Coordinates of C-alpha atoms and ligand atoms in Angstrom, one line a residue:
M1 CA -14.4 29.3 -14.4
G2 CA -14.1 26.5 -11.8
G3 CA -11.3 24.1 -12.9
A4 CA -10.2 20.9 -11.3
G5 CA -7.6 22.9 -9.3
D6 CA -10.3 25.1 -7.8
R7 CA -12.3 22.1 -6.8
R8 CA -9.2 20.5 -5.2
S9 CA -8.5 23.6 -3.1
A10 CA -12.2 24.0 -2.2
R11 CA -12.3 20.5 -0.8
A12 CA -9.0 21.1 1.1
T13 CA -10.6 24.2 2.6
I14 CA -13.7 22.3 3.6
L15 CA -11.6 19.6 5.3
A16 CA -9.3 22.2 7.0
A17 CA -12.3 24.0 8.4
R18 CA -13.8 20.7 9.7
L19 CA -10.5 19.7 11.3
K20 CA -10.2 23.0 13.0
E21 CA -13.7 22.8 14.4
R22 CA -12.9 19.3 15.6
I23 CA -9.7 20.4 17.3
A24 CA -11.5 23.4 18.9
R25 CA -14.2 21.0 20.2
D26 CA -12.3 17.8 21.2
G27 CA -8.7 19.1 21.6
P28 CA -5.5 18.2 19.8
L29 CA -5.6 15.3 17.2
K30 CA -3.2 12.4 17.3
V31 CA -1.2 12.3 14.1
S32 CA -3.0 9.0 13.2
D33 CA -6.4 10.7 13.5
Y34 CA -5.2 13.6 11.4
M35 CA -3.8 11.3 8.7
E36 CA -7.0 9.2 8.8
A37 CA -9.2 12.2 8.2
C38 CA -6.9 13.6 5.4
L39 CA -6.9 10.3 3.5
S40 CA -10.3 8.9 4.2
D41 CA -12.8 11.6 5.3
S42 CA -16.0 10.8 3.4
G43 CA -16.3 13.3 0.7
A44 CA -13.3 15.5 1.4
G45 CA -10.5 12.9 2.1
Y46 CA -7.7 12.5 -0.4
Y47 CA -8.5 9.0 -1.6
T48 CA -12.2 9.3 -1.2
S49 CA -12.5 12.3 -3.5
R50 CA -10.1 11.7 -6.4
Q51 CA -8.0 9.4 -8.6
P52 CA -4.5 10.4 -7.6
I53 CA -2.3 7.8 -9.4
G54 CA -0.4 8.4 -12.6
E55 CA 1.6 11.0 -14.6
A56 CA -1.3 13.4 -14.4
G57 CA -1.9 12.8 -10.7
D58 CA 0.3 13.0 -7.7
F59 CA 2.3 9.9 -7.6
I60 CA 3.3 6.8 -9.7
T61 CA 3.2 3.2 -8.4
A62 CA 5.0 0.1 -9.7
P63 CA 2.0 -1.3 -11.7
E64 CA 1.7 2.1 -13.5
V65 CA 5.5 2.0 -14.3
S66 CA 5.4 -1.3 -16.2
Q67 CA 3.0 -4.0 -17.0
I68 CA 5.7 -6.5 -16.1
F69 CA 5.0 -5.9 -12.4
G70 CA 1.4 -7.1 -12.5
E71 CA 2.2 -9.9 -14.9
L72 CA 5.0 -11.3 -12.7
I73 CA 2.8 -11.1 -9.6
G74 CA 0.0 -12.9 -11.5
L75 CA 2.4 -15.7 -12.3
W76 CA 3.6 -15.7 -8.7
A77 CA 0.0 -16.2 -7.6
V78 CA -0.3 -19.2 -9.9
A79 CA 2.8 -20.8 -8.4
V80 CA 1.5 -20.2 -4.9
W81 CA -1.8 -21.8 -5.8
Q82 CA 0.1 -24.8 -7.0
T83 CA 1.8 -25.0 -3.6
M84 CA -1.7 -25.0 -2.1
A85 CA -2.6 -28.1 -4.2
E86 CA -4.7 -26.0 -6.6
P87 CA -7.8 -25.3 -4.6
K88 CA -11.0 -24.3 -6.4
P89 CA -12.2 -21.7 -5.8
I90 CA -9.1 -19.6 -5.0
V91 CA -9.7 -15.9 -4.2
V92 CA -7.0 -13.5 -5.2
A93 CA -7.8 -10.3 -3.3
E94 CA -6.1 -7.0 -3.4
L95 CA -5.9 -4.4 -0.7
G96 CA -6.1 -0.8 -2.1
P97 CA -6.1 -1.7 -5.8
G98 CA -5.7 1.9 -7.0
R99 CA -6.6 2.0 -10.7
G100 CA -6.9 -1.8 -11.0
T101 CA -3.8 -2.0 -13.2
L102 CA -2.0 -4.7 -11.2
M103 CA -5.0 -7.0 -11.5
E104 CA -5.5 -6.2 -15.2
D105 CA -1.9 -7.2 -15.9
A106 CA -2.2 -10.3 -13.7
L107 CA -5.3 -11.3 -15.6
R108 CA -3.3 -11.1 -18.9
A109 CA -0.7 -13.4 -17.4
W110 CA -3.4 -15.9 -16.3
R111 CA -4.5 -16.4 -19.9
S112 CA -1.5 -18.8 -20.1
A113 CA -2.8 -20.7 -17.0
P114 CA -6.3 -21.7 -18.0
R115 CA -6.9 -24.1 -15.1
F116 CA -6.0 -21.3 -12.7
L117 CA -8.2 -18.8 -14.6
D118 CA -11.0 -21.3 -14.3
S119 CA -10.6 -21.5 -10.5
V120 CA -9.9 -17.9 -9.5
S121 CA -12.2 -15.2 -8.3
I122 CA -11.0 -11.7 -7.8
G123 CA -11.7 -9.6 -4.7
L124 CA -10.9 -5.9 -4.6
I125 CA -10.8 -4.3 -1.2
E126 CA -11.3 -0.6 -1.6
T127 CA -12.9 2.2 0.4
S128 CA -12.8 5.0 -2.2
P129 CA -15.9 5.3 -4.3
V130 CA -13.9 7.1 -7.0
L131 CA -11.3 4.4 -7.3
H132 CA -14.0 1.7 -7.2
E133 CA -15.4 3.2 -10.4
V134 CA -12.0 3.4 -12.0
Q135 CA -11.4 -0.3 -11.1
Q136 CA -14.8 -1.3 -12.5
S137 CA -13.9 0.0 -15.9
A138 CA -10.3 -1.4 -15.8
L139 CA -11.7 -4.9 -15.1
H140 CA -14.8 -4.7 -17.3
G141 CA -15.0 -7.9 -19.2
S142 CA -12.7 -9.8 -16.9
P143 CA -12.8 -13.6 -17.6
A144 CA -12.8 -14.2 -13.8
P145 CA -15.6 -12.9 -11.5
V146 CA -14.7 -9.7 -9.7
M147 CA -16.2 -8.6 -6.3
W148 CA -15.6 -5.5 -4.3
Y149 CA -15.3 -5.4 -0.5
R150 CA -14.7 -2.6 2.0
G151 CA -12.4 -4.7 4.2
L152 CA -10.6 -8.1 4.5
D153 CA -13.3 -9.4 6.8
E154 CA -15.9 -9.2 4.1
V155 CA -14.0 -11.5 1.8
P156 CA -15.5 -15.0 2.0
D157 CA -13.6 -17.7 3.9
G158 CA -11.5 -20.2 2.0
P159 CA -8.1 -20.4 0.3
L160 CA -6.8 -16.9 -0.3
I161 CA -3.9 -15.1 -2.0
L162 CA -3.8 -11.5 -0.8
L163 CA -1.9 -8.7 -2.6
A164 CA -1.0 -5.3 -1.2
N165 CA 1.2 -2.9 -3.1
E166 CA 1.6 0.5 -1.5
F167 CA -1.3 -0.1 0.8
I168 CA 0.3 -0.3 4.2
D169 CA 2.1 3.0 3.7
A170 CA -1.3 4.7 3.5
L171 CA -2.5 3.3 6.8
P172 CA -2.3 6.0 9.5
I173 CA 0.7 6.2 11.8
R174 CA 0.9 7.4 15.4
Q175 CA 4.0 9.4 16.2
L176 CA 5.5 9.4 19.7
V177 CA 8.1 12.0 20.7
H178 CA 10.7 11.3 23.4
R179 CA 10.9 14.4 25.7
E180 CA 12.1 14.8 29.3
G181 CA 12.7 11.2 29.8
A182 CA 9.3 9.9 28.5
W183 CA 7.4 9.1 25.3
R184 CA 4.6 11.5 24.5
E185 CA 1.9 11.5 21.7
R186 CA 2.7 13.9 18.8
R187 CA -0.4 15.8 18.0
V188 CA -1.8 18.3 15.6
V189 CA -3.0 21.6 17.1
I190 CA -4.0 25.1 15.9
D191 CA -1.2 27.7 16.3
D192 CA -1.5 31.4 17.1
K193 CA -1.9 32.3 13.4
G194 CA -4.8 29.8 13.0
G195 CA -2.8 27.2 11.0
F196 CA -2.1 23.6 11.8
A197 CA 1.1 22.8 13.8
F198 CA 2.6 19.9 15.7
S199 CA 2.7 19.7 19.4
V200 CA 3.7 17.2 22.1
G201 CA 1.1 15.8 24.5
E202 CA 1.2 14.1 27.9
K203 CA 3.5 11.3 29.0
L204 CA 2.5 7.8 27.8
S205 CA 3.1 5.0 30.2
G206 CA 4.1 1.4 29.3
L207 CA 6.8 2.1 26.7
D208 CA 10.2 1.3 28.0
L209 CA 12.6 2.4 25.3
D210 CA 15.3 4.9 25.8
A211 CA 16.0 7.5 23.1
P212 CA 17.5 11.0 22.7
D213 CA 15.3 14.0 23.2
D214 CA 13.0 14.8 20.3
A215 CA 13.4 11.3 18.8
I216 CA 10.2 10.1 17.0
L217 CA 8.9 6.6 17.1
E218 CA 6.2 5.6 14.6
I219 CA 3.5 3.0 15.3
R220 CA 0.8 1.7 12.8
P221 CA -2.2 0.7 14.9
A222 CA -4.2 -0.9 11.9
V223 CA -1.5 -3.5 11.2
R224 CA -2.2 -5.9 14.1
P225 CA -6.0 -6.2 13.4
L226 CA -5.3 -6.7 9.7
L227 CA -2.7 -9.5 10.4
S228 CA -4.9 -11.1 13.1
S229 CA -7.7 -11.3 10.6
L230 CA -5.4 -12.9 8.1
A231 CA -4.1 -15.4 10.8
R232 CA -7.7 -16.4 11.7
R233 CA -8.3 -17.3 8.0
A234 CA -4.9 -19.1 7.9
D235 CA -6.0 -21.4 10.7
Q236 CA -8.8 -22.7 8.4
S237 CA -7.5 -22.5 4.9
P238 CA -4.2 -22.0 3.0
V239 CA -3.4 -18.3 2.8
A240 CA -0.5 -16.3 1.3
A241 CA -0.1 -12.6 1.4
L242 CA 2.3 -10.6 -0.7
I243 CA 3.1 -7.2 0.8
I244 CA 5.2 -4.7 -1.2
D245 CA 5.9 -1.2 0.0
Y246 CA 8.6 1.3 0.6
G247 CA 10.3 1.3 4.0
H248 CA 13.0 0.0 6.2
V249 CA 14.1 -3.5 7.1
E250 CA 15.1 -2.5 10.7
S251 CA 13.0 -0.6 13.1
G252 CA 14.4 2.9 13.7
L253 CA 13.6 6.2 15.1
G254 CA 12.7 9.2 12.9
D255 CA 9.9 11.1 11.3
T256 CA 8.9 9.5 8.0
L257 CA 5.5 11.2 7.6
Q258 CA 5.6 12.4 4.0
A259 CA 3.3 14.4 1.9
V260 CA 3.3 14.3 -1.9
S261 CA 1.5 16.5 -4.4
R262 CA 2.1 16.5 -8.2
H263 CA 5.2 14.3 -7.8
R264 CA 6.8 16.7 -5.3
F265 CA 7.2 16.6 -1.6
A266 CA 4.9 19.0 0.3
D267 CA 4.3 20.1 3.9
P268 CA 2.2 17.3 5.6
L269 CA 0.1 20.0 7.4
A270 CA -0.7 22.0 4.3
R271 CA -3.9 21.5 2.3
P272 CA -5.4 18.6 4.3
G273 CA -7.2 16.2 2.0
D274 CA -5.6 17.6 -1.1
I275 CA -2.2 16.0 -0.8
D276 CA -1.1 12.3 -0.3
L277 CA 0.1 11.4 3.1
T278 CA 2.1 8.2 3.7
A279 CA 4.9 7.0 6.0
H280 CA 7.6 4.4 5.6
V281 CA 6.6 0.8 6.4
D282 CA 8.6 -0.7 9.3
F283 CA 9.2 -4.2 8.0
A284 CA 10.8 -5.4 11.2
A285 CA 7.6 -4.4 13.1
L286 CA 5.4 -5.9 10.4
K287 CA 7.4 -9.2 10.6
D288 CA 7.2 -9.3 14.4
T289 CA 3.5 -8.7 14.4
A290 CA 3.0 -11.4 11.7
L291 CA 5.0 -13.9 13.8
G292 CA 3.2 -12.9 16.9
V293 CA -0.2 -13.7 15.4
G294 CA 1.1 -17.1 14.2
L295 CA 1.8 -16.5 10.5
T296 CA 4.9 -17.9 8.7
V297 CA 7.1 -15.1 7.3
C298 CA 9.4 -15.0 4.2
G299 CA 11.5 -12.0 3.6
P300 CA 11.7 -9.1 3.4
L301 CA 13.6 -9.0 0.1
P302 CA 14.4 -5.9 -1.9
Q303 CA 11.8 -5.5 -4.7
G304 CA 14.6 -5.5 -7.4
E305 CA 15.9 -8.9 -6.2
F306 CA 12.4 -10.3 -5.9
L307 CA 11.4 -9.3 -9.5
L308 CA 14.7 -10.5 -11.0
K309 CA 14.3 -13.9 -9.4
L310 CA 10.7 -14.1 -10.7
G311 CA 12.1 -13.6 -14.2
L312 CA 11.8 -9.9 -15.0
E313 CA 14.5 -9.9 -17.6
A314 CA 13.0 -12.8 -19.6
R315 CA 9.6 -11.2 -19.5
R316 CA 11.1 -7.8 -20.6
D317 CA 12.9 -9.4 -23.5
R318 CA 9.8 -11.2 -24.6
L319 CA 7.9 -7.9 -24.7
L320 CA 10.8 -6.2 -26.6
E321 CA 10.6 -8.9 -29.3
T322 CA 7.1 -8.0 -30.3
A323 CA 7.2 -4.3 -29.4
K324 CA 6.9 -1.5 -31.9
P325 CA 10.1 0.6 -32.2
E326 CA 8.4 3.5 -30.4
Q327 CA 7.5 1.3 -27.4
R328 CA 11.0 0.0 -26.8
D329 CA 12.3 2.9 -24.7
S330 CA 9.4 2.8 -22.3
I331 CA 9.5 -1.0 -21.8
L332 CA 13.2 -0.7 -21.0
S333 CA 13.0 2.3 -18.7
G334 CA 9.9 0.9 -16.9
A335 CA 11.7 -2.5 -16.3
T336 CA 14.8 -0.7 -15.1
R337 CA 12.9 1.6 -12.8
L338 CA 11.3 -1.3 -10.9
I339 CA 14.7 -3.0 -10.2
D340 CA 17.4 -0.3 -10.2
P341 CA 18.8 0.2 -6.7
Q342 CA 18.8 4.0 -7.2
Q343 CA 15.1 3.9 -8.2
M344 CA 12.5 1.4 -6.8
G345 CA 14.8 -1.7 -6.5
L346 CA 16.1 -1.2 -3.0
L347 CA 13.7 1.2 -1.2
F348 CA 10.8 -1.1 -1.9
K349 CA 10.7 -4.4 0.0
V350 CA 8.7 -7.6 -0.4
L351 CA 7.3 -9.6 2.5
V352 CA 5.4 -12.8 2.1
L353 CA 3.1 -14.1 4.9
T354 CA 1.6 -17.6 4.7
S355 CA -0.4 -20.1 6.7
N356 CA 1.8 -22.6 8.5
G357 CA 2.8 -25.7 6.6
L358 CA 2.6 -24.1 3.1
A359 CA 5.8 -24.6 1.0
S360 CA 7.7 -21.3 0.8
P361 CA 6.4 -19.3 -2.2
P362 CA 8.9 -18.4 -5.0
P363 CA 11.5 -17.2 -4.9
F364 CA 12.0 -17.9 -1.2
G365 CA 12.0 -21.7 -1.3
E366 CA 14.6 -21.8 -4.0
T367 CA 18.3 -22.3 -3.4
Ligands
SAH1 N1 -2.0 -0.6 -5.0 C1 -2.3 0.5 -5.9 C2 -2.7 1.8 -5.2 C3 -1.9 2.4 -4.1 S1 -2.6 3.8 -3.4 C4 -1.0 0.8 -6.8 O1 0.0 0.2 -6.5 O2 -1.1 1.6 -7.8 C5 -3.4 3.2 -2.0 C6 -4.7 2.5 -2.3 O3 -5.3 2.1 -1.0 C7 -5.8 3.3 -2.9 O4 -6.6 2.5 -3.8 C8 -6.7 3.7 -1.7 O5 -8.0 4.1 -2.1 C9 -6.6 2.5 -0.9 N2 -6.9 2.6 0.5 C10 -6.3 3.5 1.4 N3 -6.7 3.3 2.6 C11 -7.6 2.2 2.6 C12 -8.3 1.4 3.6 N4 -8.2 1.7 4.8 N5 -9.0 0.4 3.1 C13 -9.1 0.0 1.8 N6 -8.4 0.7 0.8 C14 -7.7 1.8 1.2

């Protein structure tokens, strides 16, 4: 009897074997290469082989917690489009759309903005064939055209609103370890018992930052090319990007690589490809990189504050007015979970990047 659990562990074993062969052949793997393989290996990677999001999966994201999240972001997009002088067409593209829930909820909100709905075309940027299918059925019958792309560079030029919720955290990180007065690459090797283990590699040159022994510094190599590509578009057309993720406002030292399986933390080196691997987003680094490539930056703002300023309470109360008695509790608890400082309200942050000369998108321009 081969159940879903058996298939999961079979794939994990396949990827573990492949990674061990690769390490035996090419030497230790950078943490970023290990993370890349675990998440995106074709066939045996975590995202490429399953639909992981939701109660029955491994983790829950804001759009899955409450429809209010996607609806408010949908209305935010309309307001941004207005600051762009209402271009037609406007592409609203989403990086890593998961189950397509955010876009489904945004589309519902756009029904009250017919001129926008008449101008918008949707782009979903996804590398996972499994999630692509889930998104296709979620957006089946969409009143706006929907296109799929494998990267931002495939999205046609022109005015763009880009959304990314819990996308950056899934981009691989490198980890550097400070040891004996120098920064060194943290790597994944095979230990004496044949399992995966961390080790520390040769000295790296060119990084002049003092730190205590064993301090860890995390770097996300894919951020700069992504933001450069956005900046190139922003030179030609109005562009606004909404980035929401969990992470810290100030750069710091520390190991934030985290594995999650079935809503619990797990060992990042256990069951490669079978567990989710993410790391905190360094919003200070993200902001610096964005400024460095010439984008205008607003935020970061805590998610709770952002959503409250966009009118979360009014939207929640409207939903409650028409809700069935048995729906009230989940509407209330979902709305609270998004904004409560003890839940998602503070840990998650919102950063907005725009082309120069665009009025600050709400709620940033307001006093
Ligand atoms: N935004 C969704 C899903 C978050 S999970 C939500 O909030 O529910 C991360 C998403 O990013 C998944 O859809 C995953 O398949 C996608 N993804 C991960 N790495 C990617 C990459 N390099 N390019 C495009 N999509 C990627």
